[in-house]
Structures are given as structure tokens and as C-alpha cells.
């Protein structure tokens, strides 16, 4: 079988990255480099209040004392933080009150990405905050949502319009001292989305943020803050893409979620940053801190992620289960192909009584990529009746890639039940041949098998995006099997 | 339909098939019998395009075309169907999804529009009835957790869905109880048309009680050593392969 194996595995070519175009948009940017002055300039450009500048400066000073984390199963080249532009904005952007015209080039860019910025054209029932480089260029359905008392706006607008709310929650789930990249983000974050669902309101549409990196040599540092007050419900989705370039670009985001009593938040991500070419040149370095706090009783936070992009992914969407009977979920599909590296997983911190968590992680590795699951389940002393179920599966395409699982379990309460299951499998050439014999091409067979494998997670996505995610999985693995 | 001429096939440098010639015409049912290790399954694999076996010499023409120029999926779309001796499990992929993809690929090949969901489900229902397959199977993942008999019935069901010109059934009878054997054989018989052909590969004569062959070949040590009408199967069952062995060794 050796010959066939070699043939099936050897022909590693890259699939097309559909979103690799660059838009020629006039931008306003500040010079490369990072200093207190740069932090002040960013804050000044946004006309921020003093407390927010102080927050940034504290974060920056703290960041200067930190070192790049090296514990992940990743080979991270040295990043020169002075060689990055920390603020770049389209010059002719939408005005703050949302009444201004959008630059047609920007509109065209988002049209091309399948994210129309006109409300009447948009997918029914999805509101979008579109972020390009350092700023939000348009938020749709703001008024419709406002009628239900829901605040959905760019982070910058929220700081101006709802400073008290932002101040009350910012940094409460991910403090600026949390880690190297969270500190960096806290110092230089430029925009992102803010969302507040008031008491008893079920958000009538999907909310989403679409992140686009366009400018060269620029880092994107966005911040998302999502608050679901008592009995509230919201489903939120983020998508991301970037142009193809030979240089790496840095993306370091922070997402904070707060769920009060009986609130529920579903947060879904389809991450498709440029992964680099098949020799491993270029691609986004994606260092993201995402965390949700189930503060209230019976609250629930659910993370679903489909990670196909980025040269390096470092990301652990987590839940702090503080309220009694609260629950956290993490459903993940992470695909790595060619030279991509991913170290991703979750942390479930059980603090309250009868808290529940579910982890389903599906790693798919192809090419010469490395794919690691890293997860912590921690049950604190008072978390009586805590319950966790973890399932971590790895699927390998070929024999030059790697799949790794690093589960950490710390239990301080005798009544807790923690389960962990793990499997590793390969797509067999006999499976592919079986499909071939029924008239299905190898490419389609891989798509079929991979989607079958990831189905449990894909099913958790909102319907419109599940279809997209399925296609994306197939495209990401195109050419990974001969 | 199928013309095999002086086919020599090796696996890992060792000759397994040693000069097979075989001519299957439209409407015919051929049985290929032989003891273990005679090369029956290798022949089936070469016909379907599995590339672990190396073709050393010879040619195969299928519908007038050089079979070796056709990729496995193209052979399928041109109507060549292999019923697997050991059907493969594909976890997570539902039979519905699998068959829908396959049927629509076949349709696209013929320049037809893909079937709508409702038409497809109707087709599935009809074919399930035809081959008496339990309708629950269709909602499960491809062959996952199927019993041996269910897997074989599932092969016949797929054959019914794809309506092949040439069906090659590789030891479809192995592991079947007598009821399942009857169901499988009935399915094959119902699917037979004057313009289609069947190659039945089997150890035993009992399947041939239900699928009556026009021509029986005995494969022994990589060669077809005997070809005759259906009575050969009966004779073989009575005398055993020892008889063939002795006859071959004598000559």
C-alpha cells in the first residue's frame, strides 16, 4: 500500500484563498512603532475620556514588563512590535452618527466579501458591524435594534454614547494584566463592537461583526464587549478575512462576555484570516483572548468556532462559571493545512454549584501543519455538583502533520464529575476509494468526510453560516489529498 | 461491454493475475469462481481502479474505451459498479448525503440537473423497497455499525440507486444468512436489464442458485482454467476445487 499512500499524501498543493484581494482605499495611518505617545495618539483620535486613556496607559506600562508567552506548542518567529502600524483607518469613513456616506470602495470591499452594508440587501435577520483595519465603518440595523432597547454599535461610538456601561464592564472579564496580548490590546485597541441586551430581551436577530484587515504592515487590535442582562438572549457571530501578503500581520483581539441571571449568549466565530501560502510565507498571527463570565445563576455562554485561517492561532475561548447552575460550552473545529500552526482550546472554570461545561473539539490537520488542543477544566472547592464532559478528536490527512492534545484537569471538589474522551483517526485511502467508486471525486470525498467529522460542531452554528462553514472546510483542505 | 485481454497484474512485484482474458457482452451474467488466493478480488480491484495492484501487461476495454485511461470516479460515472467484499465505514457521513452526492455526480456527468431534495428522497424510497432494505439504514452514517448482512444489502441498494451498466459483485454472498442471500440476489435480478451485465465473484455455488449465470469461469492461481455454462458451478460444488487443482496440475 506504500505507493498509494505516498501518492495520496504527497500531492500537497494549496487551495485558493478567496478573500486575498486588497482594496485600494485611501487610509490615514500613524507611523510605525509603539510608545506611550502612540497610545495617546490613538486615544486622542477617538476623542476618548480621561478614564479610558488611563486604562490604556496602565495597560501599556504593564505590557512593557511582560514577555511574549512561549508555552504554547507553536514556533513563533520574533515579532518586532516597533515595526507595526497601530492605527490605520479609511480616510473617507462613515461619520460617527451613522448618517454619512460610506466610501464606495469600502462598500465594494464588503460586497465582495459577501457582507452587503445596506440593510435592505442584507441577509434577513442579521445585523452587522463592519470593521476595517482600526475602525468600524458601518453598523447596520442599529435603529431597529434600539427599538428593542438593544445597544449594538462600534466600540468607539459606545464609549461616546454609553460611557457608563462601557466603564462598568470593560476589563472585568479580561483584565489588562491577564496576559501579554491582552495587555497589548488594552493599550492600543482601536475599535470593535459593543453590545448590550437589556433585561428580559431576546435579541430578534443575529448580531455579527465582520473584521477585515486591508492595510499593509498594520496590526488589528479590536475589542468586543457583550453584555446580556438578566433573562436576555443573544446570538453573535464574527467573521474575519485579510489580503494575501508575504509579510505576517498581527491580530490581537480581546472579547469579553458577561451573562447575568438566566441570560444566554451564543458566540460563534468563523475565522478565515489569510493562512499564508503553501510554503508558509505570510499569513496572520492570531493571538486572541476570549472569555465569558457566567455571572448570574442559570446563565449560559456557548462558544462555537470554526478556525480555518491564520498562520498561527493562539486562542482559548473560556467560561468562568460563577453563578450557580450556570453552564459553558465550547464547540470547535480547527483546521490546519500546509504550514499553519494552531494551539487552541478552552478553559472552563467551575466556581458556582452545579455548574456544567461541555467541550467538543475537532482538530483536522493536513500538509505539514501542527494542530494542538489545549484545555483546562478547573473545579474550585465550592463548586459542588460540577459536571464536565470533554471530547477531543483529531483527524489527520497524511503523515507529515501533527495533532496534539494537552488536557489539564484540576478538581478541588469531591462531588464533581469530569469526563474526558479523545480519539485520533486518519482519513483512510479506502474511504476515499469507496467514494471514488461511487462517482465522487477525491476532493469532494475529503469534503464529505471532513464535514461529516465536524458535523457536531457545524450544527451549532446559525443556519446561514453553517453552509458557509461547510464550504470553507472543504476549500481549506483543497489539494491536501492527492 | 468489457474485454480483458491477456491481463497480468502484480502486487509488490509478485504476479497475481497471469494472463486473464475475458469477454463480457451486454445482457450477460458471468460468474467467476475459485479458491482463496486465486486472484478474484485482485481482478475486481483492478477493474474498479484501485492502484495498489500494478498492471504489468495486457489491456482492458470498457464500452470501447481503454479502462486504464479512466479515473476510478469516471469508471463509476460511466456505469461500472463494484459491490465491495468489505464495505467501508464512513463515520459522520449520512447515507442520504453520501448517495445524494454520488447520484448528482452521475447526473452531472450525463448533463442532467441535480435532483431536488424531494425527488431524491422519493428515489431513495423506491429503491429501498426494490431491494427490501430497512429504511432506518438510510438515516445512519455510511456502513457505520451495520451488521455484515446490512452492509451487503447496502451495497445492492447503492447499486440500485446508481443503475450501473456493469456490476461487479465481489463475494457479495460471504457472511450472509440464507434470507439475506435471497434478498441480495433478488435485488440483483430485479436490476438486470438486457443492456446491463453482471460479474458475480464467489466461492460458493449457492449464490448462483439465485443469480443464474450464463457463463462460469474458474480462476486458479491467476489464470482462468475452465470456462463453461452454469452446470460448471454445480460440478464444482460437487467435486470441490481439489478437482480443478488436479486437472491443472496434470496438464
XYZ file of C-alpha atoms in Angstrom, chain A residues 163-478:
316
model
C -19.595 55.672 28.686
C -21.023 54.404 31.970
C -21.917 50.998 30.591
C -18.552 50.584 28.923
C -16.731 51.723 32.031
C -18.717 49.353 34.221
C -17.817 46.252 32.199
C -14.557 46.933 30.337
C -11.738 44.748 31.638
C -13.907 42.967 34.174
C -13.601 39.598 32.471
C -10.228 40.008 30.814
C -8.198 42.446 32.934
C -5.331 44.180 31.175
C -2.993 42.213 33.435
C -4.313 38.915 32.083
C -1.609 38.137 29.563
C 0.874 39.679 27.161
C -1.542 40.069 24.251
C -4.467 41.175 26.396
C -2.226 43.908 27.857
C -1.134 44.940 24.359
C -4.727 45.015 23.157
C -5.851 47.034 26.174
C -3.206 49.634 25.367
C -3.798 50.046 21.642
C -7.231 48.639 20.768
C -8.769 50.814 18.135
C -12.304 49.580 17.605
C -14.598 46.594 17.759
C -18.184 46.036 18.750
C -20.195 46.773 21.826
C -23.439 45.078 22.540
C -25.856 45.339 25.429
C -29.083 43.337 25.643
C -31.328 44.715 28.357
C -33.249 42.733 30.931
C -35.721 40.240 29.545
C -34.992 40.980 25.885
C -34.443 38.226 23.365
C -32.443 39.760 20.575
C -34.658 39.427 17.471
C -31.786 38.998 15.018
C -28.303 37.576 14.797
C -25.666 40.139 15.587
C -22.355 39.944 13.855
C -19.069 41.687 13.449
C -17.024 41.303 10.321
C -13.333 42.049 10.725
C -11.307 42.912 7.667
C -7.624 43.697 7.653
C -6.797 45.650 4.497
C -3.826 47.981 5.061
C -0.289 46.590 4.934
C 2.086 46.482 7.923
C -0.824 47.111 10.207
C -1.907 45.225 13.250
C -5.553 44.829 14.124
C -6.434 45.117 17.782
C -10.127 45.072 18.291
C -12.145 44.748 21.392
C -15.583 43.266 21.720
C -17.715 43.655 24.794
C -21.007 41.849 25.017
C -23.359 42.130 27.955
C -26.557 40.119 28.353
C -28.571 41.412 31.260
C -30.954 39.204 33.255
C -33.135 36.880 31.150
C -31.628 38.233 27.939
C -30.608 36.186 24.923
C -28.321 36.942 22.020
C -26.594 35.009 19.274
C -23.482 36.664 17.957
C -21.201 35.838 15.076
C -17.842 37.115 13.971
C -16.060 36.575 10.691
C -12.590 37.628 9.610
C -10.510 37.805 6.414
C -7.389 39.558 5.173
C -5.449 40.110 1.907
C -2.680 37.763 0.828
C 0.729 39.170 1.631
C 4.207 37.764 2.070
C 4.646 39.519 5.397
C 2.969 38.346 8.534
C 0.425 40.605 10.165
C -0.565 40.667 13.794
C -4.096 40.384 15.077
C -4.577 40.528 18.832
C -8.173 40.823 19.917
C -9.980 40.687 23.213
C -13.575 39.547 23.604
C -15.396 39.842 26.899
C -18.853 38.466 27.565
C -20.951 38.926 30.662
C -24.128 36.917 31.251
C -26.326 37.861 34.172
C -29.038 35.712 35.826
C -30.783 33.410 33.329
C -29.105 35.109 30.386
C -27.790 33.194 27.412
C -25.105 34.177 24.927
C -24.105 32.166 21.878
C -20.885 33.376 20.337
C -19.841 31.901 17.016
C -16.674 32.562 15.080
C -15.762 31.710 11.530
C -12.097 32.626 11.462
C -10.630 32.751 7.998
C -7.670 35.104 8.214
C -5.156 34.658 5.428
C -3.254 31.456 6.348
C -0.076 32.138 4.370
C 0.976 30.437 1.155
C 1.823 26.769 0.840
C 5.493 27.371 1.643
C 4.434 29.081 4.841
C 5.154 32.655 3.711
C 2.910 35.337 5.111
C -0.346 34.900 6.968
C -1.911 36.377 10.055
C -0.582 35.811 13.563
C -3.763 35.462 15.534
C -3.357 35.909 19.296
C -6.752 36.261 20.826
C -8.101 36.333 24.363
C -11.777 35.465 24.590
C -13.545 34.896 27.835
C -17.088 34.823 29.093
C -18.286 35.306 32.628
C -21.455 33.481 33.636
C -22.026 35.843 36.481
C -25.673 35.107 37.111
C -27.452 31.973 38.188
C -28.590 29.689 35.356
C -26.687 31.757 32.861
C -25.171 30.152 29.810
C -22.353 31.029 27.453
C -21.658 28.957 24.394
C -18.621 29.359 22.145
C -18.617 27.835 18.687
C -15.614 28.328 16.485
C -14.587 27.237 13.039
C -10.928 28.087 12.677
C -9.539 27.630 9.206
C -7.298 30.634 8.701
C -4.198 32.319 10.174
C -0.579 31.207 10.012
C -0.572 30.954 13.800
C -3.616 30.665 16.021
C -3.329 31.099 19.779
C -6.780 31.194 21.218
C -8.695 29.756 24.181
C -12.300 30.983 24.409
C -13.170 30.307 28.037
C -16.014 30.374 30.511
C -15.934 31.372 34.140
C -18.915 29.615 35.650
C -19.532 31.749 38.667
C -23.309 31.699 39.001
C -24.886 28.577 40.478
C -26.296 26.252 37.789
C -24.563 28.200 35.066
C -23.193 26.389 32.057
C -20.475 26.833 29.498
C -19.970 25.204 26.122
C -17.106 25.105 23.678
C -17.549 23.614 20.226
C -14.562 23.894 17.981
C -13.344 22.811 14.576
C -9.770 23.831 13.906
C -8.266 23.102 10.508
C -4.593 23.466 9.751
C -3.092 22.857 6.331
C 0.316 23.488 4.736
C 2.497 25.273 7.336
C -0.269 26.535 9.593
C 0.017 26.141 13.345
C -2.824 26.216 15.825
C -2.784 25.931 19.592
C -6.377 26.345 20.599
C -8.851 25.105 23.155
C -10.712 26.413 26.142
C -10.789 26.893 29.873
C -13.819 26.012 31.928
C -13.565 27.376 35.446
C -16.256 25.956 37.721
C -16.856 28.245 40.697
C -20.595 28.025 41.359
C -22.555 24.976 42.463
C -23.999 22.572 39.896
C -22.173 24.272 37.095
C -21.896 22.380 33.830
C -19.478 22.520 30.947
C -19.229 20.737 27.621
C -16.191 20.724 25.377
C -16.242 19.269 21.878
C -13.055 19.885 19.940
C -12.400 18.567 16.446
C -8.926 19.131 15.082
C -8.140 18.484 11.433
C -4.529 18.576 10.311
C -3.134 18.332 6.801
C 0.073 19.213 4.979
C 2.966 19.808 7.376
C 0.810 21.675 9.859
C 0.657 21.331 13.631
C -2.656 21.354 15.440
C -2.910 21.309 19.236
C -5.872 21.206 21.559
C -5.134 22.738 24.936
C -7.880 22.772 27.520
C -8.266 23.349 31.213
C -11.151 22.104 33.310
C -10.876 23.529 36.778
C -13.344 22.791 39.565
C -12.974 25.015 42.612
C -13.645 23.929 46.162
C -17.181 25.281 46.391
C -18.359 24.014 43.026
C -20.370 21.116 44.415
C -22.066 19.013 41.768
C -19.940 20.404 38.945
C -20.045 18.403 35.775
C -17.805 18.437 32.728
C -17.701 16.411 29.580
C -14.833 16.841 27.143
C -14.356 15.194 23.818
C -11.267 15.916 21.755
C -10.933 14.309 18.372
C -8.122 14.655 15.895
C -8.270 13.810 12.233
C -5.083 13.537 10.232
C -4.713 13.859 6.477
C -1.360 12.471 5.538
C 1.595 11.590 7.730
C 3.590 14.826 7.806
C 1.224 16.789 10.019
C 0.830 16.659 13.766
C -2.104 16.535 16.169
C -1.574 17.088 19.892
C -3.862 17.132 22.884
C -2.996 18.850 26.167
C -5.854 18.424 28.608
C -5.417 19.871 32.105
C -7.837 18.823 34.804
C -7.787 20.323 38.298
C -10.542 19.238 40.638
C -10.900 20.517 44.206
C -14.379 19.253 44.917
C -15.130 15.590 45.573
C -18.633 15.721 44.118
C -17.523 16.854 40.700
C -17.740 14.564 37.700
C -15.227 15.213 34.945
C -15.034 13.093 31.819
C -12.537 13.268 29.002
C -12.627 11.321 25.761
C -10.141 11.579 22.949
C -9.684 9.924 19.579
C -7.234 10.250 16.725
C -8.049 8.984 13.273
C -6.857 9.265 9.722
C -8.884 9.655 6.581
C -8.315 6.266 5.075
C -7.480 5.807 1.433
C -10.044 3.021 1.434
C -12.704 5.547 2.485
C -11.692 7.817 -0.357
C -11.633 4.957 -2.821
C -15.076 3.865 -1.695
C -16.342 7.365 -2.520
C -14.446 7.364 -5.838
C -16.097 4.092 -6.776
C -19.472 5.729 -6.314
C -18.507 8.579 -8.648
C -17.335 11.088 -6.039
C -14.002 12.803 -6.745
C -11.239 12.677 -4.165
C -11.615 16.387 -3.412
C -15.345 16.023 -2.794
C -14.766 12.846 -0.806
C -12.429 14.672 1.570
C -15.006 17.450 1.910
C -17.732 14.937 2.637
C -15.692 13.039 5.208
C -14.357 16.155 6.938
C -17.782 17.736 7.118
C -19.181 14.511 8.495
C -16.470 14.520 11.108
C -17.125 18.148 12.035
C -20.902 17.932 11.817
C -21.498 18.024 15.550
C -19.838 21.446 15.719
C -21.110 22.866 12.416
C -24.656 22.101 13.549
C -24.173 24.545 16.408
C -23.661 27.460 14.022
C -26.550 29.683 12.943
C -28.027 28.177 9.775
C -26.799 30.766 7.244
C -23.253 30.367 8.446
C -23.273 26.608 8.748
C -23.432 26.341 4.966
C -20.582 28.825 4.566
C -18.523 26.986 7.141
C -19.007 23.688 5.333
C -17.718 25.154 2.085
C -14.859 26.784 3.922
C -13.744 23.490 5.450
C -13.618 21.942 2.033
C -11.735 24.864 0.453
C -9.226 24.957 3.306
C -8.309 21.368 2.662
C -8.350 21.543 -1.114
